[in-house]
Short mmCIF file of N, CA and C in Angstrom, two decimals:
data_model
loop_
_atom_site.label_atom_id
_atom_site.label_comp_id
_atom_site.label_asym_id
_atom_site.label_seq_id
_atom_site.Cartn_x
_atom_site.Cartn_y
_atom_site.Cartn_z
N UNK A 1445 -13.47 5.35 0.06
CA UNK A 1445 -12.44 6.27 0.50
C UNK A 1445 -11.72 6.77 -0.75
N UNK A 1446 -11.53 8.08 -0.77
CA UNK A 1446 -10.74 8.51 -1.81
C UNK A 1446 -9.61 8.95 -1.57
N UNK A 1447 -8.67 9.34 -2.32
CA UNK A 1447 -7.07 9.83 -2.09
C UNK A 1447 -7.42 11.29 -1.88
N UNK A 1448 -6.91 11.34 -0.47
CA UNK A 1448 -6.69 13.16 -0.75
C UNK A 1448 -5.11 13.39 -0.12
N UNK A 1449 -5.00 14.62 -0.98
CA UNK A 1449 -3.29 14.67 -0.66
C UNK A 1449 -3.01 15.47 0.52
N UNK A 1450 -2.16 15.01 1.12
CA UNK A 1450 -1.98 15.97 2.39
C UNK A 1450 -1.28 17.10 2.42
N UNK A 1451 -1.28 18.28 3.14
CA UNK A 1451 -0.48 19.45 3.01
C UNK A 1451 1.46 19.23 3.30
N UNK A 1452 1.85 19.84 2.67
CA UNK A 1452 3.34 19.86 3.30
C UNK A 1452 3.44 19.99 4.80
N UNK A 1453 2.62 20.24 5.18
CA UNK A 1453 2.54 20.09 6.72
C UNK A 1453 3.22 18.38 7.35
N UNK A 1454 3.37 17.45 6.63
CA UNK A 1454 2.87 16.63 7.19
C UNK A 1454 1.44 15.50 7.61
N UNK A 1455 0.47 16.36 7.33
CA UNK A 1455 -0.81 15.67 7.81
C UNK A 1455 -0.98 14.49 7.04
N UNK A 1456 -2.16 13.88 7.73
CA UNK A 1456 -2.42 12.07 7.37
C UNK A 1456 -2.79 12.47 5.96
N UNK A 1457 -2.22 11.45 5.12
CA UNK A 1457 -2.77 11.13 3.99
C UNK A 1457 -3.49 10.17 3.43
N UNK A 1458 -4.39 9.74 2.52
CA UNK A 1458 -5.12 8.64 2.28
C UNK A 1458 -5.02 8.34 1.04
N UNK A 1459 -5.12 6.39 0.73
CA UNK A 1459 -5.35 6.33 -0.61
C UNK A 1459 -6.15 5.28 -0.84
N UNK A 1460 -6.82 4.91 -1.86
CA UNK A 1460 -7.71 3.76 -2.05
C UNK A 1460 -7.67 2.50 -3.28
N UNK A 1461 -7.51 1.39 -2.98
CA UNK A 1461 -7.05 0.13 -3.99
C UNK A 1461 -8.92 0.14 -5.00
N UNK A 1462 -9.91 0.67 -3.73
CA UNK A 1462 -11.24 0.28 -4.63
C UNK A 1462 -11.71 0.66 -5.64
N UNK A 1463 -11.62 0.42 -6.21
CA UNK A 1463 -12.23 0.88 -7.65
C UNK A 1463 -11.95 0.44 -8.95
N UNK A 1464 -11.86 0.51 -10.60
CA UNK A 1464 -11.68 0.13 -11.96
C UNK A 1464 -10.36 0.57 -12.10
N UNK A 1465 -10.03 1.53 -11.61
CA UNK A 1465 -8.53 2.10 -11.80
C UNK A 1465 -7.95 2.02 -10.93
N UNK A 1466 -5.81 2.34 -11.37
CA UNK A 1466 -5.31 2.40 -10.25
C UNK A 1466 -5.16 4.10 -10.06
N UNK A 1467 -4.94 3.78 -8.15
CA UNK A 1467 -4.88 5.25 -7.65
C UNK A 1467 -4.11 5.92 -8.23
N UNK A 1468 -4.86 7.75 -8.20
CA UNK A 1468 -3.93 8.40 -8.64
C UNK A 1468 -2.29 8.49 -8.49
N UNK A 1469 -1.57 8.84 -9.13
CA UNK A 1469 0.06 8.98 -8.96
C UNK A 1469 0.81 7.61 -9.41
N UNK A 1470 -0.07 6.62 -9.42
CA UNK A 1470 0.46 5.32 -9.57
C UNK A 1470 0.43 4.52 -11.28
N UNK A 1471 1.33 4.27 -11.35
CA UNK A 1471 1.44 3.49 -12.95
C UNK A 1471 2.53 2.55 -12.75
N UNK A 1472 1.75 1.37 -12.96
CA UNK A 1472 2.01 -0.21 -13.14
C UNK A 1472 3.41 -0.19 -14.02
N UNK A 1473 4.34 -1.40 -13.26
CA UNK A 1473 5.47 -1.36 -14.42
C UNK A 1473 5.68 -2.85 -14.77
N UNK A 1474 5.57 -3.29 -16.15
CA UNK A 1474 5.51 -4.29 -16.40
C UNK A 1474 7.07 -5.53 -16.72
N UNK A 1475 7.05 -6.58 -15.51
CA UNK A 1475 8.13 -7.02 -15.27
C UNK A 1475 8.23 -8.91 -15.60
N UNK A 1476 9.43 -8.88 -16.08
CA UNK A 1476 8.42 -10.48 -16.53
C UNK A 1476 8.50 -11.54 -15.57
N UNK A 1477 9.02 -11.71 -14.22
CA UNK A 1477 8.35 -12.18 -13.08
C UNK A 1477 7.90 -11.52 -11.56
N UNK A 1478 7.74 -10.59 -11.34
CA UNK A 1478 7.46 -9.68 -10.74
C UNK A 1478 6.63 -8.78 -11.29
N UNK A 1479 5.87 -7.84 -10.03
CA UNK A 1479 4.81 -6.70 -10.24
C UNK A 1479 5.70 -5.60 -9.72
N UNK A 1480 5.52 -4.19 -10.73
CA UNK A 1480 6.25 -3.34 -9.93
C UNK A 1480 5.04 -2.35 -9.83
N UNK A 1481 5.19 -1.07 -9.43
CA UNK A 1481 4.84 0.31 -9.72
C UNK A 1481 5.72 1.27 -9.58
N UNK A 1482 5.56 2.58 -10.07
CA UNK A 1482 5.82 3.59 -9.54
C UNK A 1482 4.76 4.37 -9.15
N UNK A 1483 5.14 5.14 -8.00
CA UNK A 1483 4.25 6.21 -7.55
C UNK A 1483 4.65 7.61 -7.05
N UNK A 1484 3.93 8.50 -7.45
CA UNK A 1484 4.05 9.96 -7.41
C UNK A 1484 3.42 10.22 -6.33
N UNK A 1485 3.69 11.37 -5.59
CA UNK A 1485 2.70 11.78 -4.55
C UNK A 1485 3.42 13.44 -3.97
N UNK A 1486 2.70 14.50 -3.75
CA UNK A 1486 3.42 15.47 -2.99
C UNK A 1486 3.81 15.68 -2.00
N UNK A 1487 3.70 14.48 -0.86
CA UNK A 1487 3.35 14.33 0.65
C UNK A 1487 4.54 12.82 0.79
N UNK A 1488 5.51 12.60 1.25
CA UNK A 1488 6.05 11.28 1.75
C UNK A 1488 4.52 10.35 2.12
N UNK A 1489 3.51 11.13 3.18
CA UNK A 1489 2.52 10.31 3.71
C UNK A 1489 1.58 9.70 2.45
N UNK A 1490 1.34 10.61 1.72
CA UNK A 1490 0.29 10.55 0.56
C UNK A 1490 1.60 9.02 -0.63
N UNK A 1491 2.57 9.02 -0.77
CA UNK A 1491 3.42 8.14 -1.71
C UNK A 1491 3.25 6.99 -0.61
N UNK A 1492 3.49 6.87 0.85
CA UNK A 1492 3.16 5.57 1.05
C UNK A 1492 1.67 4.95 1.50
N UNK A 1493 0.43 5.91 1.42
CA UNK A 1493 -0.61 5.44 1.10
C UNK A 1493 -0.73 5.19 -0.68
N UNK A 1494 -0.59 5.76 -1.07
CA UNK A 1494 -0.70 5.56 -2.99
C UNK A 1494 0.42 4.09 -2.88
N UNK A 1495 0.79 3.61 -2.44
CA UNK A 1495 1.89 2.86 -2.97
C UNK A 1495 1.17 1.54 -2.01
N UNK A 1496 0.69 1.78 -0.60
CA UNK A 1496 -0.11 0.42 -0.07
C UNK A 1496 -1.31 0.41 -1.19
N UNK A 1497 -2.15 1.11 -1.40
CA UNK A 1497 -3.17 0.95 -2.78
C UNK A 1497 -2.91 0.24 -3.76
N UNK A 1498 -1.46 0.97 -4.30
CA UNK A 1498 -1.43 0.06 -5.91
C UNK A 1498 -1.02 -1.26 -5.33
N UNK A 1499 -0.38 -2.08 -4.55
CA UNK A 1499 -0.22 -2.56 -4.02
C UNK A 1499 -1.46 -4.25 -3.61
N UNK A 1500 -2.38 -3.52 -3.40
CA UNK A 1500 -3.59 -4.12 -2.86
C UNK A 1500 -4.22 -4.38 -4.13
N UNK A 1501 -4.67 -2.92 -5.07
CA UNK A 1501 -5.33 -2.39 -6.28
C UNK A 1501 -4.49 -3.73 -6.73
N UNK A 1502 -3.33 -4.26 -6.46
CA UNK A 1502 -3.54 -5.29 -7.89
C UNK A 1502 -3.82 -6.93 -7.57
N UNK A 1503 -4.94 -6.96 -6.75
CA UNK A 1503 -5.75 -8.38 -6.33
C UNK A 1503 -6.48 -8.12 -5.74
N UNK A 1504 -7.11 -6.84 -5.34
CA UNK A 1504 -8.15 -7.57 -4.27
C UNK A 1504 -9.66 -7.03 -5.37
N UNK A 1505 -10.83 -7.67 -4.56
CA UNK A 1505 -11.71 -7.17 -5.28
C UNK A 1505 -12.25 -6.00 -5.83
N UNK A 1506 -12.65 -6.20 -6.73
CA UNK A 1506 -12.88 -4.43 -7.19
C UNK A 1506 -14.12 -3.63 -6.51
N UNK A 1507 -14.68 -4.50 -5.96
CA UNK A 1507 -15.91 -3.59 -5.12
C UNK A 1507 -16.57 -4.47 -3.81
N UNK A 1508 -17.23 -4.27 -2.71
CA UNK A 1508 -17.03 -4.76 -1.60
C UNK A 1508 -18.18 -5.63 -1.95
N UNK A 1509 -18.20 -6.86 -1.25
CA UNK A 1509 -19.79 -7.53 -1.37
C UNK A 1509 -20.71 -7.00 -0.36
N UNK A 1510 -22.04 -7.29 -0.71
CA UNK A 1510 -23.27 -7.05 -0.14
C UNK A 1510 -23.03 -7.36 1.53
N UNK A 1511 -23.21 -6.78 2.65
CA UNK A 1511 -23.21 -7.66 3.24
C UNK A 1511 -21.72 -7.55 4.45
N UNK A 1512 -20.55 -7.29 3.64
CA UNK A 1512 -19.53 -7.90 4.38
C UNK A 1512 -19.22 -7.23 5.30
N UNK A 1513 -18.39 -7.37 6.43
CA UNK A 1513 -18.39 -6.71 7.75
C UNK A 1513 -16.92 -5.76 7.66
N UNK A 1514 -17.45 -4.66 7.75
CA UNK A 1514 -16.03 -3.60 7.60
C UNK A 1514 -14.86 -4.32 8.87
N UNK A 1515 -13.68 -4.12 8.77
CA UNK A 1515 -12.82 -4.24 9.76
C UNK A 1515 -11.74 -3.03 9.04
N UNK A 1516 -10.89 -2.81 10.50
CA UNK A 1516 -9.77 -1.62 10.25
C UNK A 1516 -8.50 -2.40 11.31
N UNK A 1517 -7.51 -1.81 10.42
CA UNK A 1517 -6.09 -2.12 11.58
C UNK A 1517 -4.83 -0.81 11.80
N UNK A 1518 -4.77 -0.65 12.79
CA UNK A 1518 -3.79 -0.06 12.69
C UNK A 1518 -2.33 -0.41 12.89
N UNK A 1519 -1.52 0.64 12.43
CA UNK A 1519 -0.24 0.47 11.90
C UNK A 1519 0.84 1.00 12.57
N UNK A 1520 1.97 0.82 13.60
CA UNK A 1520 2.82 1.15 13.81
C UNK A 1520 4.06 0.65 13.39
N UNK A 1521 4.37 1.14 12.47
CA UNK A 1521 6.11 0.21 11.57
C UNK A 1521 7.14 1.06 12.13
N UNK A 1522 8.59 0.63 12.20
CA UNK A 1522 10.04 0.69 12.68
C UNK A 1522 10.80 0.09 11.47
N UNK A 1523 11.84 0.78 11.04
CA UNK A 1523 12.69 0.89 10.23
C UNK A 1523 13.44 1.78 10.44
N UNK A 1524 14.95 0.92 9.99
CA UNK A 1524 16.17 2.01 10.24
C UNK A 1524 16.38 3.09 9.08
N UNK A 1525 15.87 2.41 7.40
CA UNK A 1525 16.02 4.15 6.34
C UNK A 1525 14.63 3.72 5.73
N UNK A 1526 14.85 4.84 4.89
CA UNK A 1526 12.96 5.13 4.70
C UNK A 1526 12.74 3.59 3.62
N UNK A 1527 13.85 3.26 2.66
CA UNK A 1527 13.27 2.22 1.87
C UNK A 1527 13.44 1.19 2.45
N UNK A 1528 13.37 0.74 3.46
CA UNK A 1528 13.37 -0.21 4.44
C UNK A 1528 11.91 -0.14 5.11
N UNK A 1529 11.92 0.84 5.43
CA UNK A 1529 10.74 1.87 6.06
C UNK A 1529 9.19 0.88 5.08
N UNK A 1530 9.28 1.59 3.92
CA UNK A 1530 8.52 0.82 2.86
C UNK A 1530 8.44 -0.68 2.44
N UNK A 1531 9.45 -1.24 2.85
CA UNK A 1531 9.31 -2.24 2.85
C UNK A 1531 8.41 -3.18 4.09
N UNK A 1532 8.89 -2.54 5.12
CA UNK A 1532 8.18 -3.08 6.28
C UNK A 1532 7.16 -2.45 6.54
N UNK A 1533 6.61 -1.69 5.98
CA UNK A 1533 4.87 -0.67 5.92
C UNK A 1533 4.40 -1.47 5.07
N UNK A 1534 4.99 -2.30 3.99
CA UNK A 1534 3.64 -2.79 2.51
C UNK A 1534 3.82 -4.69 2.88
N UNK A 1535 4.67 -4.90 3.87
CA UNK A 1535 4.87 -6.49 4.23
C UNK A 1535 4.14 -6.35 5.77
N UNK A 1536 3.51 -5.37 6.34
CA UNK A 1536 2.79 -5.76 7.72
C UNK A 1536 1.59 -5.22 6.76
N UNK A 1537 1.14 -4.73 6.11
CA UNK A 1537 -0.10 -4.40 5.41
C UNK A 1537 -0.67 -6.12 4.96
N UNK A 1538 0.49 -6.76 4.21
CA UNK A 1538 -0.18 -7.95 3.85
C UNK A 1538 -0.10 -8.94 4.76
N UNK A 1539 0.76 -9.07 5.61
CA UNK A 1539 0.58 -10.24 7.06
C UNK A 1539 -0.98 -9.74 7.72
N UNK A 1540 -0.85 -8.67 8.01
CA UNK A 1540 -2.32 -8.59 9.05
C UNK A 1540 -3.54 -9.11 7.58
N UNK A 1541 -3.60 -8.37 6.83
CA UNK A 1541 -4.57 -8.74 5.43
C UNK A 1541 -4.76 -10.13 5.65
N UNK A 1542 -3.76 -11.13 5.53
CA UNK A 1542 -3.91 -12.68 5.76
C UNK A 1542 -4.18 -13.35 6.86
N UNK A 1543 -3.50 -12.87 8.08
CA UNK A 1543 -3.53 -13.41 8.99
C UNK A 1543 -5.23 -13.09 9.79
N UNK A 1544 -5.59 -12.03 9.23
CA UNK A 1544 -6.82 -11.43 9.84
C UNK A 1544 -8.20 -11.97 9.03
N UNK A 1545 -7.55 -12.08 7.47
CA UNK A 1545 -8.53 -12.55 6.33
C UNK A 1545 -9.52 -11.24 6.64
N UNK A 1546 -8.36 -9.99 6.07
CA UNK A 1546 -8.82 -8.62 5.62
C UNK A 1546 -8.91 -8.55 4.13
N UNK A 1547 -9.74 -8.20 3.35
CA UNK A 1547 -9.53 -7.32 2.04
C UNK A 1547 -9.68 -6.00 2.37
N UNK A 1548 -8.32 -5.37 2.35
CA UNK A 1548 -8.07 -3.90 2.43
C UNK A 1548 -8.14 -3.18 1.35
N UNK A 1549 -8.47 -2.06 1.50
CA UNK A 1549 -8.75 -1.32 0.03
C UNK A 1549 -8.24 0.87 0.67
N UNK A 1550 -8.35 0.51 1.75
CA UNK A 1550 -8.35 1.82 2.34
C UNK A 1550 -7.18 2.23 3.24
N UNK A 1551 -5.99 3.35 2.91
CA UNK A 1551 -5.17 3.26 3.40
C UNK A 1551 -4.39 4.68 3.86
N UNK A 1552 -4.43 4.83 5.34
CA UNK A 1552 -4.37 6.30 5.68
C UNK A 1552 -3.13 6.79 6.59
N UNK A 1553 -2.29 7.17 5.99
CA UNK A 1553 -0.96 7.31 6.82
C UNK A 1553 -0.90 8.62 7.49
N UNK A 1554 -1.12 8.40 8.48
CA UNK A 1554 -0.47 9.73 9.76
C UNK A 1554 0.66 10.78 10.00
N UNK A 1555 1.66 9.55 9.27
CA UNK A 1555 2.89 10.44 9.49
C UNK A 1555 4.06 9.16 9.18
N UNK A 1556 5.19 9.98 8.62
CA UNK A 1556 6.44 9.10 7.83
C UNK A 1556 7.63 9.70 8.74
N UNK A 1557 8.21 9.18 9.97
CA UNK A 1557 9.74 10.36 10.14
C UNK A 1557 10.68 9.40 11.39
N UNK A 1558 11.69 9.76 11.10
CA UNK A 1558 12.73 8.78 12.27
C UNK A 1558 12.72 7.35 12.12
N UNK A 1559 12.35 6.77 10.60
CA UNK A 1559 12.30 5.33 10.89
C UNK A 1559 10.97 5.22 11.43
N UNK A 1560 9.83 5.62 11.09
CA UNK A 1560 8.57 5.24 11.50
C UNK A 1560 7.37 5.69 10.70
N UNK A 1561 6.88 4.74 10.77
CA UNK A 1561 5.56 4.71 9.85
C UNK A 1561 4.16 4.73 10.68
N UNK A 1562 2.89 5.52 10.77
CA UNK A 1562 1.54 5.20 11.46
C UNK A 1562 0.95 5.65 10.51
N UNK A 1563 -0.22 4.42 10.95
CA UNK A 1563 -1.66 4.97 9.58
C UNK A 1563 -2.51 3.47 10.22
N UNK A 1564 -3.46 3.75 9.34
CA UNK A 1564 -4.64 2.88 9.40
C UNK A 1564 -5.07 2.02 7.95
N UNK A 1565 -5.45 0.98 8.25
CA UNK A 1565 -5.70 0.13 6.77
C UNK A 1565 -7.20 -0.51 7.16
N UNK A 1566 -8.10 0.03 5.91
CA UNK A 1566 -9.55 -0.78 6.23
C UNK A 1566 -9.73 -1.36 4.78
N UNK A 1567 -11.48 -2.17 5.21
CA UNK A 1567 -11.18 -2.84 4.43
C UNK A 1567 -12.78 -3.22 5.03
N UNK A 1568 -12.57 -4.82 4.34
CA UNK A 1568 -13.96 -5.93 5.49
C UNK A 1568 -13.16 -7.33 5.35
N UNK A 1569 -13.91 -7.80 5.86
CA UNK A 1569 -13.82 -9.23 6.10
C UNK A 1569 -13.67 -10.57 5.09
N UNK A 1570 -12.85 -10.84 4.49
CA UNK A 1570 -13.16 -11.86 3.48
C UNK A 1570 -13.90 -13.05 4.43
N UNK A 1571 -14.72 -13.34 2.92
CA UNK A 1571 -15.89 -14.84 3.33
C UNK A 1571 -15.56 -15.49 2.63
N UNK A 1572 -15.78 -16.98 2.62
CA UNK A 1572 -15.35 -18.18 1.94
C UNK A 1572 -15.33 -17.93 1.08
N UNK A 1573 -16.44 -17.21 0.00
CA UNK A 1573 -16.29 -17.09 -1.29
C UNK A 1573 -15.32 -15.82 -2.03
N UNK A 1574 -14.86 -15.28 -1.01
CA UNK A 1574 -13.90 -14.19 -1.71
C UNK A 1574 -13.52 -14.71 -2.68
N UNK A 1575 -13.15 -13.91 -4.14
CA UNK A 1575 -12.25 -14.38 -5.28
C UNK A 1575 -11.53 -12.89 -5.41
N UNK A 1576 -10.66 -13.31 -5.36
CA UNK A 1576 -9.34 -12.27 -5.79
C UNK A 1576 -9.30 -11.51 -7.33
N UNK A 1577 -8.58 -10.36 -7.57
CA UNK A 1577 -8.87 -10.55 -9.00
C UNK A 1577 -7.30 -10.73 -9.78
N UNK A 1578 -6.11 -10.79 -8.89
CA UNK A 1578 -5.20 -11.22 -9.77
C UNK A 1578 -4.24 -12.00 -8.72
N UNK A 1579 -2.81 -11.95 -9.02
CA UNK A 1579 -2.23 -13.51 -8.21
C UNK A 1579 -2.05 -12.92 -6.67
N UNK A 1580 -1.96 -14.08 -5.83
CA UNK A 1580 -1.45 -13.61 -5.11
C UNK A 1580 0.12 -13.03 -4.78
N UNK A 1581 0.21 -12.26 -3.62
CA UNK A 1581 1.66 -11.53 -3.72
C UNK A 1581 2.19 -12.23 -2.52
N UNK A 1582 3.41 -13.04 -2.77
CA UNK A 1582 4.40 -13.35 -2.41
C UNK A 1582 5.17 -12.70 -1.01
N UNK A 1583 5.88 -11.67 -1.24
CA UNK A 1583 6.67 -10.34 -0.53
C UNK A 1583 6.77 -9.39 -1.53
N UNK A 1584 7.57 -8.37 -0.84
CA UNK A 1584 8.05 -7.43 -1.20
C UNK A 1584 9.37 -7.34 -1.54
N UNK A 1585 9.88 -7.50 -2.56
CA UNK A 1585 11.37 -7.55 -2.88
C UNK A 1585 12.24 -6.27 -2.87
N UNK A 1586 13.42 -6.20 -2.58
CA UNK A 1586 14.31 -4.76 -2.53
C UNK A 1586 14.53 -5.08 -3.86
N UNK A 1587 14.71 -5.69 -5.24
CA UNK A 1587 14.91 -5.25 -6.36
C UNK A 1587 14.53 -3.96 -7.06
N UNK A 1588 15.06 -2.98 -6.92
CA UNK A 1588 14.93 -1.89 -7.74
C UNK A 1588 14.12 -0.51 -7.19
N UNK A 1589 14.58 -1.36 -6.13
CA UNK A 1589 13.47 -0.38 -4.79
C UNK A 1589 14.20 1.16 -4.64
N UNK A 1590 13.61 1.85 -4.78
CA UNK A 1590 13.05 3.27 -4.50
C UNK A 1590 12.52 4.81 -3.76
N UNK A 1591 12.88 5.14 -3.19
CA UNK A 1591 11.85 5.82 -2.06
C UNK A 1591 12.78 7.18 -2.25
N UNK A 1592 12.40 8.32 -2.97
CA UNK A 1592 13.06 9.75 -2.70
C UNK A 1592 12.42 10.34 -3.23
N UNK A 1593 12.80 12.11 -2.60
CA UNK A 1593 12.16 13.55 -3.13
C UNK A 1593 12.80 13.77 -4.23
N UNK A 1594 11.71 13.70 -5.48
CA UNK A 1594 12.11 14.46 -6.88
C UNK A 1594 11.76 15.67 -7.05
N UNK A 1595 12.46 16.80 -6.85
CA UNK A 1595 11.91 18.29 -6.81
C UNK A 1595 10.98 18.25 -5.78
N UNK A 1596 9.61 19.11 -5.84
CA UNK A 1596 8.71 18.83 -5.39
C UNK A 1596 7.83 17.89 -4.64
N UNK A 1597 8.05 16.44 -5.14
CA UNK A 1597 7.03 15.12 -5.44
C UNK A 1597 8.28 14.14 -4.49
N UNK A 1598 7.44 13.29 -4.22
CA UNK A 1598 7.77 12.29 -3.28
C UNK A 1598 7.70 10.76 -5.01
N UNK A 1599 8.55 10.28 -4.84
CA UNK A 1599 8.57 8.50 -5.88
C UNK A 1599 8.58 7.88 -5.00
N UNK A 1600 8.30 6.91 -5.31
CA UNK A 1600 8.74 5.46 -5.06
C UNK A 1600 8.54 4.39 -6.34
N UNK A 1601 9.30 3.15 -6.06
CA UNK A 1601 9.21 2.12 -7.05
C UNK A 1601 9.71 0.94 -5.90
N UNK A 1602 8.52 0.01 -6.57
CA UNK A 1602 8.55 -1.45 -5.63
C UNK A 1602 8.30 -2.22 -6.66
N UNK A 1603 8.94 -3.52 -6.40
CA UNK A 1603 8.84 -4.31 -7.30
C UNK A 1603 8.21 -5.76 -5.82
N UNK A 1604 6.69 -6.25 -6.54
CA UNK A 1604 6.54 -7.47 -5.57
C UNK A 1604 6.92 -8.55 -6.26
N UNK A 1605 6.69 -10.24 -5.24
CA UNK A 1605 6.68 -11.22 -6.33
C UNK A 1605 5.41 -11.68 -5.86
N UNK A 1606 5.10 -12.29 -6.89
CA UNK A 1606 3.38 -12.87 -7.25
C UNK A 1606 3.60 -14.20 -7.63
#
């Protein structure tokens, strides 16, 4: 799955953790106990798919194994303001991930408005031998948290703990 940006319309946007790099718009911020990012995007929908990616992009495997069985989940989140919003969109991304023993890599948001978040998160199935490629993540912390229109472009900044 690749990132494509959605129109000002609104429409679903997508982004992807798979691959050697992180998704476009996104650059790692280096914290000395915590993981942060920032992320760019032109679409609210497109910044909180780019932002579940980098998110994922920093542990899960870099390419799917032979073999493994796709699974998908979908997403209905509630929040009273949007960085709340984000918070509870990138902390039900990783409960279902665990609780389901998903490696997600694929992440497609529908629509961002009123305190609500929908989209879809795929992925496959982790097997006994899954190996991760960096720590695991903790939560999502409000330290230094983020979420507004800069001109044009949609930011955000999250800081996890690992």
């Amino acid at each position: 799955m690749t990132a494509e940006p959605a129109s000002e319309g609104g429409q679903a946007a997508s982004a992807s953790a798979a691959g050697p790099s992180w998704p476009p718009g996104v650059q790692p911020i280096a914290h000395t106990a915590d993981l942060g990012f920032d992320v760019e995007a032109p679409s609210l929908e497109l910044c909180f798919a780019r932002t579940a990616a980098a998110l994922f992009r920093s542990f899960v495997p870099r390419r799917q194994p032979d073999g493994a069985e796709p699974a998908t989940v979908e997403l209905d989140v509630h929040a009273d303001r949007l960085d709340e919003l984000m918070v509870a969109w990138l902390e039900e991304l990783l409960y279902l991930s665990e609780v389901r023993e998903i490696v997600l890599t694929g992440f497609v948001v529908r629509g961002v408005d009123a305190g609500r978040v929908t989209g879809q998160a795929s992925g496959w199935k982790a097997g006994p031998g899954t190996q991760y490629s960096g720590p695991a993540i903790k939560g999502v912390t409000r330290h230094g948290l983020v979420v507004e229109r800069k001109g044009a472009a949609w930011h955000a900044r999250v800081f996890v703990d690992v």
